[in-house]
Each structure stands twice: as C-alpha cells, then as structure tokens.
N, CA, C and O of each residue as an XYZ file, in Angstrom:
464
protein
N      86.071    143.873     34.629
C      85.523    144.771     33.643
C      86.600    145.736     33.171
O      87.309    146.451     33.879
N      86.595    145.609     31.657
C      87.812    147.144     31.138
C      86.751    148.351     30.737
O      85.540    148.362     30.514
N      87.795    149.372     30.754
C      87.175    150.443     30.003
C      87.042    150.362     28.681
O      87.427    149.470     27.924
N      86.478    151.341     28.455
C      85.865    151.127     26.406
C      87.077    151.730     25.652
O      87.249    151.819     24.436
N      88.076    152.222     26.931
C      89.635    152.850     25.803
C      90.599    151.956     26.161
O      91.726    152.432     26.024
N      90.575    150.728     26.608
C      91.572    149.986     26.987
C      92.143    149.124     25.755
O      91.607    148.445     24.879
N      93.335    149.419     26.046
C      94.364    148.779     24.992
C      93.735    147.642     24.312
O      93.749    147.591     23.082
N      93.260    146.853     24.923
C      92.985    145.140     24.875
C      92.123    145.377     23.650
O      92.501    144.875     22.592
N      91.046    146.063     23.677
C      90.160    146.486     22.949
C      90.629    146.783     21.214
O      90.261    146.204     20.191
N      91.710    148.084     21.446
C      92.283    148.196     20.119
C      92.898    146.875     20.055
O      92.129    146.155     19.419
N      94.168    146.081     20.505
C      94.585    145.171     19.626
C      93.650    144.126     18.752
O      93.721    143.852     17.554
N      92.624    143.568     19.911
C      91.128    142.804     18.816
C      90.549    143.736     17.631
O      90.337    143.585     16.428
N      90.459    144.370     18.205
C      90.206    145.380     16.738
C      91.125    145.476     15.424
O      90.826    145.351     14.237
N      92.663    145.810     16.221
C      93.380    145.655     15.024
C      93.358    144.126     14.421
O      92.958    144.012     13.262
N      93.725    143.045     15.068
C      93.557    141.556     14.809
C      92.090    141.317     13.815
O      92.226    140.651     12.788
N      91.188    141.685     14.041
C      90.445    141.599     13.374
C      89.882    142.372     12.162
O      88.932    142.108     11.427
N      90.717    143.367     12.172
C      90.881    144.194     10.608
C      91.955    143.626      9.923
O      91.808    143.481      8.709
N      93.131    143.230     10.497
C      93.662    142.792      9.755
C      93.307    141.430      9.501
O      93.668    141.141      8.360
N      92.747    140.461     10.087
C      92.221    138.876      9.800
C      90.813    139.605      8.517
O      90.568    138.839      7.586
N      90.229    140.590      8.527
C      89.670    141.072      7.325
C      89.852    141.325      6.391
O      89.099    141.203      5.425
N      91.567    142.011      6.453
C      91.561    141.984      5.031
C      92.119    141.075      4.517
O      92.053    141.044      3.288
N      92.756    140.163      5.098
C      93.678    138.980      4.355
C      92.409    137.941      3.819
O      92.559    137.167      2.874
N      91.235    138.063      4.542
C      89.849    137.574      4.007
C      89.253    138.207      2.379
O      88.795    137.572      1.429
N      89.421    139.292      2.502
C      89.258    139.827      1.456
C      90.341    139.434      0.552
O      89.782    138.400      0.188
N      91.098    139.428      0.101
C      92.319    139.088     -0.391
C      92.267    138.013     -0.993
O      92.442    137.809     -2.195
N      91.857    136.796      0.390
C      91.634    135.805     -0.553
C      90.777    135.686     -1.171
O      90.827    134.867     -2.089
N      89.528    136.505     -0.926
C      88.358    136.195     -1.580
C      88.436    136.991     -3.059
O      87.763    136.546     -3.989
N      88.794    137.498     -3.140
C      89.403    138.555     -4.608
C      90.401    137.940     -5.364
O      90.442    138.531     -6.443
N      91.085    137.196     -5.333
C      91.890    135.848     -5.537
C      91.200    134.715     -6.094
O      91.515    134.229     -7.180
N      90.362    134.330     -5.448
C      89.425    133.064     -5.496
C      88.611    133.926     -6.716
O      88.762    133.437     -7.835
N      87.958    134.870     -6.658
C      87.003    135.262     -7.911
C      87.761    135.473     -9.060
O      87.275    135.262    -10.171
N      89.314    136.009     -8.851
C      90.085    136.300     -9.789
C      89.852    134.890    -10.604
O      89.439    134.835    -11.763
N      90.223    133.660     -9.707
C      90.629    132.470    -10.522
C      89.307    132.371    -11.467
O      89.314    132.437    -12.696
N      88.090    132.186    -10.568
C      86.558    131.770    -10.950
C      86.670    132.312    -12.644
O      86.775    131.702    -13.709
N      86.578    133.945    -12.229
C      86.437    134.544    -13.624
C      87.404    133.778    -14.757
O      87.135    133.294    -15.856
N      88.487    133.870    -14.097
C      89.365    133.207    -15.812
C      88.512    131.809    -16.187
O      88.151    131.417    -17.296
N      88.344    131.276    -15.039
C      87.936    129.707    -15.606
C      86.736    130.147    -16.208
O      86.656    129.463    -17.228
N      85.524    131.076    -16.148
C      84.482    130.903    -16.649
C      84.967    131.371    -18.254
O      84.483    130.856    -19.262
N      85.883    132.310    -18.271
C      86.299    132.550    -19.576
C      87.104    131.514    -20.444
O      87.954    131.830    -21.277
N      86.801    130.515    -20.202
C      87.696    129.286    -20.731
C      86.617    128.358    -21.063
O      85.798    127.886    -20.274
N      86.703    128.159    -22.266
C      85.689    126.909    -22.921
C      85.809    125.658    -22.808
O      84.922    124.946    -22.338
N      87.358    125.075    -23.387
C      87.462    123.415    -22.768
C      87.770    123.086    -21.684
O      88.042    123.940    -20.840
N      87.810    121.813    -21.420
C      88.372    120.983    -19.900
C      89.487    121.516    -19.807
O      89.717    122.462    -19.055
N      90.254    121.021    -20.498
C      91.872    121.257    -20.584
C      92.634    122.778    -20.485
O      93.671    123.161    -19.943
N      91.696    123.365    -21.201
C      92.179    125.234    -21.092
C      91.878    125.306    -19.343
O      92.668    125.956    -18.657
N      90.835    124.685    -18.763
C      90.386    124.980    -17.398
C      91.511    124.917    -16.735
O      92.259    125.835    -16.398
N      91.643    123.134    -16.463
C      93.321    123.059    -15.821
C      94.419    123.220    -16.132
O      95.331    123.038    -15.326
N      94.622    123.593    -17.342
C      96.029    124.732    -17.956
C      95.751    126.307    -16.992
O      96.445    127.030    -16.277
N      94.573    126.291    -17.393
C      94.059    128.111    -16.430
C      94.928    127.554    -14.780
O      96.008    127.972    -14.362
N      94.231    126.762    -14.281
C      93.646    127.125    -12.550
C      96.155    126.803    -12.561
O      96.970    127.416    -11.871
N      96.368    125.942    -13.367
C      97.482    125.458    -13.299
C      98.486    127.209    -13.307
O      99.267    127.570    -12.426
N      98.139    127.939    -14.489
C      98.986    129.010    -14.707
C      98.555    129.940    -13.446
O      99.452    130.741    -13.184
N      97.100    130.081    -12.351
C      96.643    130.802    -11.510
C      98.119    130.594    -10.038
O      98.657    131.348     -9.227
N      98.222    129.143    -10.412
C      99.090    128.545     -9.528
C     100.499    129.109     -9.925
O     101.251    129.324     -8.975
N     101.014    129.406    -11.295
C     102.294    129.461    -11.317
C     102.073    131.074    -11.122
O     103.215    131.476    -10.902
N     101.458    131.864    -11.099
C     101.351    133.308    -10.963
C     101.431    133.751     -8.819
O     102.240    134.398     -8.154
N     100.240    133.038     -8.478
C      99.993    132.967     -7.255
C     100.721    132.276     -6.400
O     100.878    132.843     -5.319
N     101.455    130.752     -6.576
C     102.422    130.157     -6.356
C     101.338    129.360     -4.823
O     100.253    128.927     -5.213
N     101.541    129.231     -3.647
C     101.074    128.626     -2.372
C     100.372    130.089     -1.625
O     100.132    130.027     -0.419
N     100.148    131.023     -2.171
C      99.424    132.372     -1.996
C      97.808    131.857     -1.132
O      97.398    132.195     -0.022
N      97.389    131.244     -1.820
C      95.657    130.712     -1.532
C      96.072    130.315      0.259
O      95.704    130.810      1.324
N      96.949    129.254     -0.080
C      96.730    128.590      0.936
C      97.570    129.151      1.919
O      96.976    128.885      2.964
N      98.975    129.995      2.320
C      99.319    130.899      3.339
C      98.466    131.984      3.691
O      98.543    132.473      4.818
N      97.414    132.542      2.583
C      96.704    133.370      3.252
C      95.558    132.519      4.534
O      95.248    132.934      5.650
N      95.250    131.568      4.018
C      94.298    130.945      4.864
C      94.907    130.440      6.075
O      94.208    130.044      7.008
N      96.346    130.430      6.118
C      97.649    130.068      7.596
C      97.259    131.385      8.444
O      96.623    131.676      9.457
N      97.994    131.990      7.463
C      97.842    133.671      7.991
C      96.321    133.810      8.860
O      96.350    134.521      9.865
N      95.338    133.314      8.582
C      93.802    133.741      8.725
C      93.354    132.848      9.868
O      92.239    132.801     10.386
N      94.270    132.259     10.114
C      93.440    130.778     11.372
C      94.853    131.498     12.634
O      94.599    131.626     13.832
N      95.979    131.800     12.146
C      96.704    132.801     13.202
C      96.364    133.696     13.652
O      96.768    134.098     14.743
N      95.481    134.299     12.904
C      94.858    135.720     13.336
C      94.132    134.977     14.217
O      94.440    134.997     15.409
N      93.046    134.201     13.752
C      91.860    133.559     14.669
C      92.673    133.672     16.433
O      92.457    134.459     17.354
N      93.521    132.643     16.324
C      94.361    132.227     17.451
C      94.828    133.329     18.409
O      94.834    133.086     19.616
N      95.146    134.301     18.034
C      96.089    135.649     18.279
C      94.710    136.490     19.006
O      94.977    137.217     19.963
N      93.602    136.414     18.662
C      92.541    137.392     18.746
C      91.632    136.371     20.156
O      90.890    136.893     20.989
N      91.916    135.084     20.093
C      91.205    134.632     20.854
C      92.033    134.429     22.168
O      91.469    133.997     23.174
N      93.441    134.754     22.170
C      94.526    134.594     23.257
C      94.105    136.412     23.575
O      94.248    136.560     24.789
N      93.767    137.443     23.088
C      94.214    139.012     23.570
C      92.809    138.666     24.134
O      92.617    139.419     25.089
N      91.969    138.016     23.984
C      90.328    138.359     24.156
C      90.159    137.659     25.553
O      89.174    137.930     26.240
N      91.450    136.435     26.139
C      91.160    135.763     27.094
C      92.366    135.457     27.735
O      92.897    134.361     27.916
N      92.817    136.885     28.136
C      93.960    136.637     28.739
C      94.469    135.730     29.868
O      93.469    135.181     30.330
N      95.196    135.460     30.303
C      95.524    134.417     31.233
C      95.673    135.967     32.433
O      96.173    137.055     32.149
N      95.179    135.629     33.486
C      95.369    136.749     34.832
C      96.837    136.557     34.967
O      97.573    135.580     34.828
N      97.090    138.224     35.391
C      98.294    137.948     35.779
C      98.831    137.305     37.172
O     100.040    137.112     37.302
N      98.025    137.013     38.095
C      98.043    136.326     39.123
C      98.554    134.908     39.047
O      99.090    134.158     39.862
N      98.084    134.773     37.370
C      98.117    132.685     37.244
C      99.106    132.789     36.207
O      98.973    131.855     35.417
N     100.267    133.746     35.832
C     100.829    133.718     34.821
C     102.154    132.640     34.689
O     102.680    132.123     33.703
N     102.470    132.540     36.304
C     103.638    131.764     36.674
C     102.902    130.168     36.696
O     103.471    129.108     36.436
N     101.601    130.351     37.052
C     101.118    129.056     36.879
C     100.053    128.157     36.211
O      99.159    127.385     36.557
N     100.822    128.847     34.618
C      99.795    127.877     33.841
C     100.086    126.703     33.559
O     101.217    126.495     33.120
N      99.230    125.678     33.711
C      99.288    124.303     33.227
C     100.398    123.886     32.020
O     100.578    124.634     31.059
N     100.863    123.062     32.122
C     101.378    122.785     30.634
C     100.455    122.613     29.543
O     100.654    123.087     28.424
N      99.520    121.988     29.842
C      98.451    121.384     28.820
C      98.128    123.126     28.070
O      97.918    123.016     26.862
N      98.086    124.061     28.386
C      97.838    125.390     27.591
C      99.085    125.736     26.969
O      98.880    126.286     25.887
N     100.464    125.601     27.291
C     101.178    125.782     26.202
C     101.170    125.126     24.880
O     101.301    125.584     23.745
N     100.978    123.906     25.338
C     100.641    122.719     23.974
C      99.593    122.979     22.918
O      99.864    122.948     21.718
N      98.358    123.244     23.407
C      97.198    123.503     23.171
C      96.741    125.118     22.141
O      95.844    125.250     21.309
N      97.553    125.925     22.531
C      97.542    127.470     22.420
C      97.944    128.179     21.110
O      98.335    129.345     21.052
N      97.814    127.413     20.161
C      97.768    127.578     19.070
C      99.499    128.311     18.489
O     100.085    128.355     17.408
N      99.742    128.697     19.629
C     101.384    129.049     18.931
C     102.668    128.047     19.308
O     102.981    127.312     20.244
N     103.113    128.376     18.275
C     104.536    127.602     18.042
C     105.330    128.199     17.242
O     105.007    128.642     16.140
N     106.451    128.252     17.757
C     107.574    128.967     17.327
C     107.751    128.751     15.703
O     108.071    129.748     15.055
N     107.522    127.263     14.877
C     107.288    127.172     13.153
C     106.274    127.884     12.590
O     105.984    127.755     11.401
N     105.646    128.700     13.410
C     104.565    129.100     12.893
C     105.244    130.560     12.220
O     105.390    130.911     11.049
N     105.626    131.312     13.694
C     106.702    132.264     13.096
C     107.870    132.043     12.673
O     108.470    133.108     12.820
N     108.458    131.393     12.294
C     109.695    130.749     11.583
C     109.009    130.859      9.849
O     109.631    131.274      8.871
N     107.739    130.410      9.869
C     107.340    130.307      8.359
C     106.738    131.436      7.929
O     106.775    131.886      6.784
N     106.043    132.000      9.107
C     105.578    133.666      8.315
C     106.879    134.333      7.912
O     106.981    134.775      6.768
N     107.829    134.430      8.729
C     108.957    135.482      8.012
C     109.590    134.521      6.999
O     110.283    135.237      6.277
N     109.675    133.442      6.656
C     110.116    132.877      5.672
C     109.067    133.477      4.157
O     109.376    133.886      3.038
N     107.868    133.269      4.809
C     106.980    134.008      3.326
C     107.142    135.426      3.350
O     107.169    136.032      2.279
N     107.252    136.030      4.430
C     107.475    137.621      3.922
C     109.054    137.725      3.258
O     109.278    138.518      2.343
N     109.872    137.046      3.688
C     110.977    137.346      2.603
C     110.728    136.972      1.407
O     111.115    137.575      0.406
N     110.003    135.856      1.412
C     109.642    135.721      0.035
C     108.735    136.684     -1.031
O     108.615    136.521     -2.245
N     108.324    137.411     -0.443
C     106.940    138.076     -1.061
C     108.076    139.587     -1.167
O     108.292    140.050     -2.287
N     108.508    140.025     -0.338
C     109.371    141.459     -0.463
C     110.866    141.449     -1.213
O     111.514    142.492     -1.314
C-alpha cells in the first residue's frame, strides 16, 4: 500500500495529463480536417483538401497517436512496478514484451527536432 502523496501517484497523473492532451490535439486536428472537408463541395476539392491537411500537418496525425500508445505503455510500467527485490531478476520475456525500445526514443527526439 502507498500513501496518497507518493511520488508514483504524481508521475500517473502527470502521464496521464499529458497522454490527455496529445488526445486533445489530435482530436482538434481531426475536426480541423472534418470542417474543411465539409466546406468543400466536389470529390476532388475533398482529396486536394485532406491532401493539402497533409502537406500542412505532414505525419502529425499519426506521431501523435505513437506519442499516445507510449504514454499508454509508460503509465502502465509506473502503475506496476517491478519490486525492487525482483529487479535483478526479471525474466527476459518482460524486456521483450515491455513496450520500450530504444527506436522508440531514437524517433521521438528525431520528431522533436523536427517540430522545434
């Protein structure tokens, strides 16, 4: 059992405000697109639209949704820590399994240089 001020507590908290707003984000994104397309009369203006949403936004949609399944991962590793008793002896099968890998952070700082 933790206390109700224990660290563990804030980081899920933070993990999950921030997995909120990158939710929001995309979802304000996604309506952004909706709206232009409803403001568009032919077929073709549609996929010229969702096409120019793409050259504005670029792979935006879909790193936020990377970003959003990392959070998942990150929040469900602080929420179930491994004891420190068993730290020297976890299975291999949980490193494999554990949702991180070093390309994972290799590609987030590749998009934050890109974005700053």
């Amino acid at each position: 059992r933790r206390k109700k001020d224990d660290v563990l507590f804030e980081a899920l908290g933070t993990v999950d405000e921030l997995c909120s707003i990158v939710g929001v984000v995309y979802a304000e994104l996604i309506a952004s697109q909706e709206q232009r397309q409803s403001n568009i009369l032919t077929e073709d203006s549609i996929k010229d639209d969702a096409n120019s949403i793409r050259s504005i936004y670029g792979d935006l949609l879909e790193q936020l949704l990377d970003v959003m399944s990392r959070l998942f991962d990150v929040g469900s590793h602080i929420a179930r820590p491994v004891p420190q008793n068993q730290q020297n002896n976890v299975p291999s099968g949980r490193e494999k399994t554990n949702g991180f890998h070093s390309h994972h952070t290799e590609l987030l700082e590749e998009w934050i240089d890109t974005m700053t």
